[in-house]
PDB file of C-alpha atoms in Angstrom:
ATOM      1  CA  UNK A   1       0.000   0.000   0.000  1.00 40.00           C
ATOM      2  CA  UNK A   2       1.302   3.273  -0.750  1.00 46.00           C
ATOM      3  CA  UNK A   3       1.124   6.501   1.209  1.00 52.00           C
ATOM      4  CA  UNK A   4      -1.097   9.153  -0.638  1.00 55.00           C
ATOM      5  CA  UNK A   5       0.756  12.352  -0.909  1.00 61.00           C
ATOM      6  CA  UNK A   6      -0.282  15.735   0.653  1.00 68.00           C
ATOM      7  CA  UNK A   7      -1.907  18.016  -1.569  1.00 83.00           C
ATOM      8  CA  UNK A   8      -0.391  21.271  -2.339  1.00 93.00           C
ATOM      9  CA  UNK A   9      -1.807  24.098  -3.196  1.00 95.00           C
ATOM     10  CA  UNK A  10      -3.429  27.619  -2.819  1.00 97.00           C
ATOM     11  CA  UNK A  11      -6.823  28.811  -0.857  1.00 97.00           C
ATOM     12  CA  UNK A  12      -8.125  31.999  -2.244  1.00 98.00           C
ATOM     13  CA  UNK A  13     -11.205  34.094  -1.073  1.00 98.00           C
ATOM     14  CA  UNK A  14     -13.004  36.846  -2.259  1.00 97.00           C
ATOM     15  CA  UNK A  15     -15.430  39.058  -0.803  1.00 96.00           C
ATOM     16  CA  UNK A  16     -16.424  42.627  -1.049  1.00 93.00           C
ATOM     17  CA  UNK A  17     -18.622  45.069   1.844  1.00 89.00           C
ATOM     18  CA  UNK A  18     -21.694  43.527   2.280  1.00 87.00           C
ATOM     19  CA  UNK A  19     -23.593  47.037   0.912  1.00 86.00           C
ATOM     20  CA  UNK A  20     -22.329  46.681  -2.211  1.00 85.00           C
ATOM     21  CA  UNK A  21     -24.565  43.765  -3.059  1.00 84.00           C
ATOM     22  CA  UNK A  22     -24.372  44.646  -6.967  1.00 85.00           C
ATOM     23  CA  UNK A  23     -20.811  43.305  -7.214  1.00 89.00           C
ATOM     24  CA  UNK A  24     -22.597  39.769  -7.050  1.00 88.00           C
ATOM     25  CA  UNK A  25     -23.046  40.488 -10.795  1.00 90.00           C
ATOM     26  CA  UNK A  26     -19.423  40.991 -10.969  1.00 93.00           C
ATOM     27  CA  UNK A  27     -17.043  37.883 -11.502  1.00 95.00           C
ATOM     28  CA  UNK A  28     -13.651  37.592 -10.241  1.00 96.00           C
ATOM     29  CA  UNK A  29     -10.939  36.998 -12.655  1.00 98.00           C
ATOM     30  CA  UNK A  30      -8.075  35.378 -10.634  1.00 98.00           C
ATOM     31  CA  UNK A  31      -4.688  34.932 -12.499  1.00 98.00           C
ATOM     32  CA  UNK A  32      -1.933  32.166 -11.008  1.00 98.00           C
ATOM     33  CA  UNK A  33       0.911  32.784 -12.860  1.00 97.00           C
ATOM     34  CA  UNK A  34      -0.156  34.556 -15.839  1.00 96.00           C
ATOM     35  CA  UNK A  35      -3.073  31.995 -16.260  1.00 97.00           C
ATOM     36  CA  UNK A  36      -6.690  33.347 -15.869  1.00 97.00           C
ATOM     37  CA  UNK A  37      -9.734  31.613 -15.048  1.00 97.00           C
ATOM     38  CA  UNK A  38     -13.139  33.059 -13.786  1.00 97.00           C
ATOM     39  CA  UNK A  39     -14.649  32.089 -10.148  1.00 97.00           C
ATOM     40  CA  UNK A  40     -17.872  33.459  -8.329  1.00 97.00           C
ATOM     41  CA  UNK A  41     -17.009  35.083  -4.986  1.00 96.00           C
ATOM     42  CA  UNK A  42     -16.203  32.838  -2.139  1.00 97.00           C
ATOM     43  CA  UNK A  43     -13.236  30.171  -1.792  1.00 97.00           C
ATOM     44  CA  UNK A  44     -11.846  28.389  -4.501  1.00 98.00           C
ATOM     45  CA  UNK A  45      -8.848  25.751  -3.960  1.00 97.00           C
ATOM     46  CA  UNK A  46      -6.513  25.472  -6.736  1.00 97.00           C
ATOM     47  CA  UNK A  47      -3.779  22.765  -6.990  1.00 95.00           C
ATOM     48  CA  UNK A  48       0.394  24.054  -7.535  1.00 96.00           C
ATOM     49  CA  UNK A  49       3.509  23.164  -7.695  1.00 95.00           C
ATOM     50  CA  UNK A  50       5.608  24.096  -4.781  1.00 95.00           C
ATOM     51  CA  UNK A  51       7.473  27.249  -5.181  1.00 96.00           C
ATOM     52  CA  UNK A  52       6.436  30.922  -5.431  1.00 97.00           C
ATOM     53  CA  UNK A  53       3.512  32.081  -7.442  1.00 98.00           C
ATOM     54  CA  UNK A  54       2.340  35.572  -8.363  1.00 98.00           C
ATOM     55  CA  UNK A  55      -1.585  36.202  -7.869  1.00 98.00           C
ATOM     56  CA  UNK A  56      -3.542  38.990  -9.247  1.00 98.00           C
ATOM     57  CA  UNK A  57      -7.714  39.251  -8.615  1.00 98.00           C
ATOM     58  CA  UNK A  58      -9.975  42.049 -10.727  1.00 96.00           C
ATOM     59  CA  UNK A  59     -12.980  42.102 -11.868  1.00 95.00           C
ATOM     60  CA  UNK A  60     -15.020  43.690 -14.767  1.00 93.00           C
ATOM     61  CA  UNK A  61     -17.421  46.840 -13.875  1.00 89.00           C
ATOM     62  CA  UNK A  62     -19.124  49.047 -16.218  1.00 87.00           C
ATOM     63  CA  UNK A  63     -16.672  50.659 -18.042  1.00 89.00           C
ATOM     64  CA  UNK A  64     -13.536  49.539 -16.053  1.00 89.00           C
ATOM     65  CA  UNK A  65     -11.871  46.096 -17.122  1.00 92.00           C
ATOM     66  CA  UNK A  66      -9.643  45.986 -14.683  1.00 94.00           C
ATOM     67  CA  UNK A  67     -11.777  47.192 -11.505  1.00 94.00           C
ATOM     68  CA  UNK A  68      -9.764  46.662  -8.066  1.00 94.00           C
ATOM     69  CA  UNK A  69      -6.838  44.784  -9.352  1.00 96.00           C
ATOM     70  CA  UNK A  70      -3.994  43.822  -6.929  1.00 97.00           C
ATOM     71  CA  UNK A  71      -1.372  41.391  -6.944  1.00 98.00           C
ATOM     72  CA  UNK A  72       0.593  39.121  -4.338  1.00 97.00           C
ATOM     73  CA  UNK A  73       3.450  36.888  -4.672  1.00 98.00           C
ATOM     74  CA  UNK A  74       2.724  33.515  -2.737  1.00 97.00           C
ATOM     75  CA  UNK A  75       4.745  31.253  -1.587  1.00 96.00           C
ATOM     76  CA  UNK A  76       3.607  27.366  -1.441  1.00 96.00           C
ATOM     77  CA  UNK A  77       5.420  24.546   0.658  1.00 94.00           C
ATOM     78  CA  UNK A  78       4.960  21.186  -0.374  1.00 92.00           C
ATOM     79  CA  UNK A  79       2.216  19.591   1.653  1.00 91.00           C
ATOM     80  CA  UNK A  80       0.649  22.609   2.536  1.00 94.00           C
ATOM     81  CA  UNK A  81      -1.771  24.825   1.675  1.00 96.00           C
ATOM     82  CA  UNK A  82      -1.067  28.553   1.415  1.00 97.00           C
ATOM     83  CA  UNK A  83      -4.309  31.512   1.666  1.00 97.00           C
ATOM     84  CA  UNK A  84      -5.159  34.747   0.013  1.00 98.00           C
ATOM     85  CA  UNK A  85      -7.387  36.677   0.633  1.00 98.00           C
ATOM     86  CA  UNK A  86      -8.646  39.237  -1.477  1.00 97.00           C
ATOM     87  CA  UNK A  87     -11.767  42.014  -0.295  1.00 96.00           C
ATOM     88  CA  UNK A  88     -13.027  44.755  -2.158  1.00 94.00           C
ATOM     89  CA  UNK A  89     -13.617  47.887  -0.430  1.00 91.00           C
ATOM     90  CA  UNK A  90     -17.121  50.251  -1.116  1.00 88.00           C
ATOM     91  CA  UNK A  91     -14.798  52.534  -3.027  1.00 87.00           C
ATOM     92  CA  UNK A  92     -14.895  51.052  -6.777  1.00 82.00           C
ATOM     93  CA  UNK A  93     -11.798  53.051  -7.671  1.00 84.00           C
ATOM     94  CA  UNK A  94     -10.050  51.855  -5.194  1.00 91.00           C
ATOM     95  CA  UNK A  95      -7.614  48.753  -5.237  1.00 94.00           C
ATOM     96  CA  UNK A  96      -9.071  45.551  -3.748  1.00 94.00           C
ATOM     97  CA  UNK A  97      -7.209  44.668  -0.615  1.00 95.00           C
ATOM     98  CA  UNK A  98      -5.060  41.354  -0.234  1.00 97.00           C
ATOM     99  CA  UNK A  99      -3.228  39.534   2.223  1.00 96.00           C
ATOM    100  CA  UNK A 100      -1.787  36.537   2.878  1.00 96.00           C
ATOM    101  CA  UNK A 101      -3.000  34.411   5.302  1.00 96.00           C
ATOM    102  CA  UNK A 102      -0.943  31.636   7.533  1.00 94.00           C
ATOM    103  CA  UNK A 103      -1.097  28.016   5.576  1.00 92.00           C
ATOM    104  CA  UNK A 104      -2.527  25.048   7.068  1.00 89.00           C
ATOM    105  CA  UNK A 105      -1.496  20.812   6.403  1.00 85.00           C
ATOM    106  CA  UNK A 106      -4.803  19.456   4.991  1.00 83.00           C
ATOM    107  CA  UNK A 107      -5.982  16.087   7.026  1.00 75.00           C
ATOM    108  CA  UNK A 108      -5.609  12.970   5.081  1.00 63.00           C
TER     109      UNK A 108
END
């Protein structure tokens, strides 16, 4: 029997202030390493390679493509799972706020 290896990977959240309820018509764009993909707000899990990773979040708005982009450099350990999270303040020209959060080892 062999032992099943840890997954690896990165957490990311997304949220904005709760009175701005329209930017739940809004999708996230998140981009991993120049690679973009589109997730509704809320947690998404995405599988990496060890190493460091840059992460930018925007979305679309009216007339802005771009709207509250910001960027983070990451770094994942193997067997762990490193967190971003990303919140968009009421201002909508404002840049969306993102930290890094401590990683956790996911049970097995």
């Amino acid at each position: 029997m062999s032992a099943q290896q840890a997954w690896t990977g990165l957490q990311i959240e997304t949220g904005f202030f709760p009175l701005s309820f329209f930017l739940y018509l809004c999708t996230p764009t998140i981009v991993i390493d120049g690679v973009a993909c589109q997730r509704p707000w809320g947690v998404h899990y995405f599988q990496l390679a060890p190493g460091t990773h840059s992460v930018t979040i925007f979305f679309k708005y009216i007339w802005m493509d771009q709207c509250g982009a910001n960027s983070i450099n990451v770094t994942v350990y193997d067997g762990h799972v490193s967190r971003v999270k990303y919140e968009m303040p009421p201002w909508m020209f404002a840049k969306g706020s993102m930290r890094e959060l401590p990683p956790y080892v996911p049970q097995q």
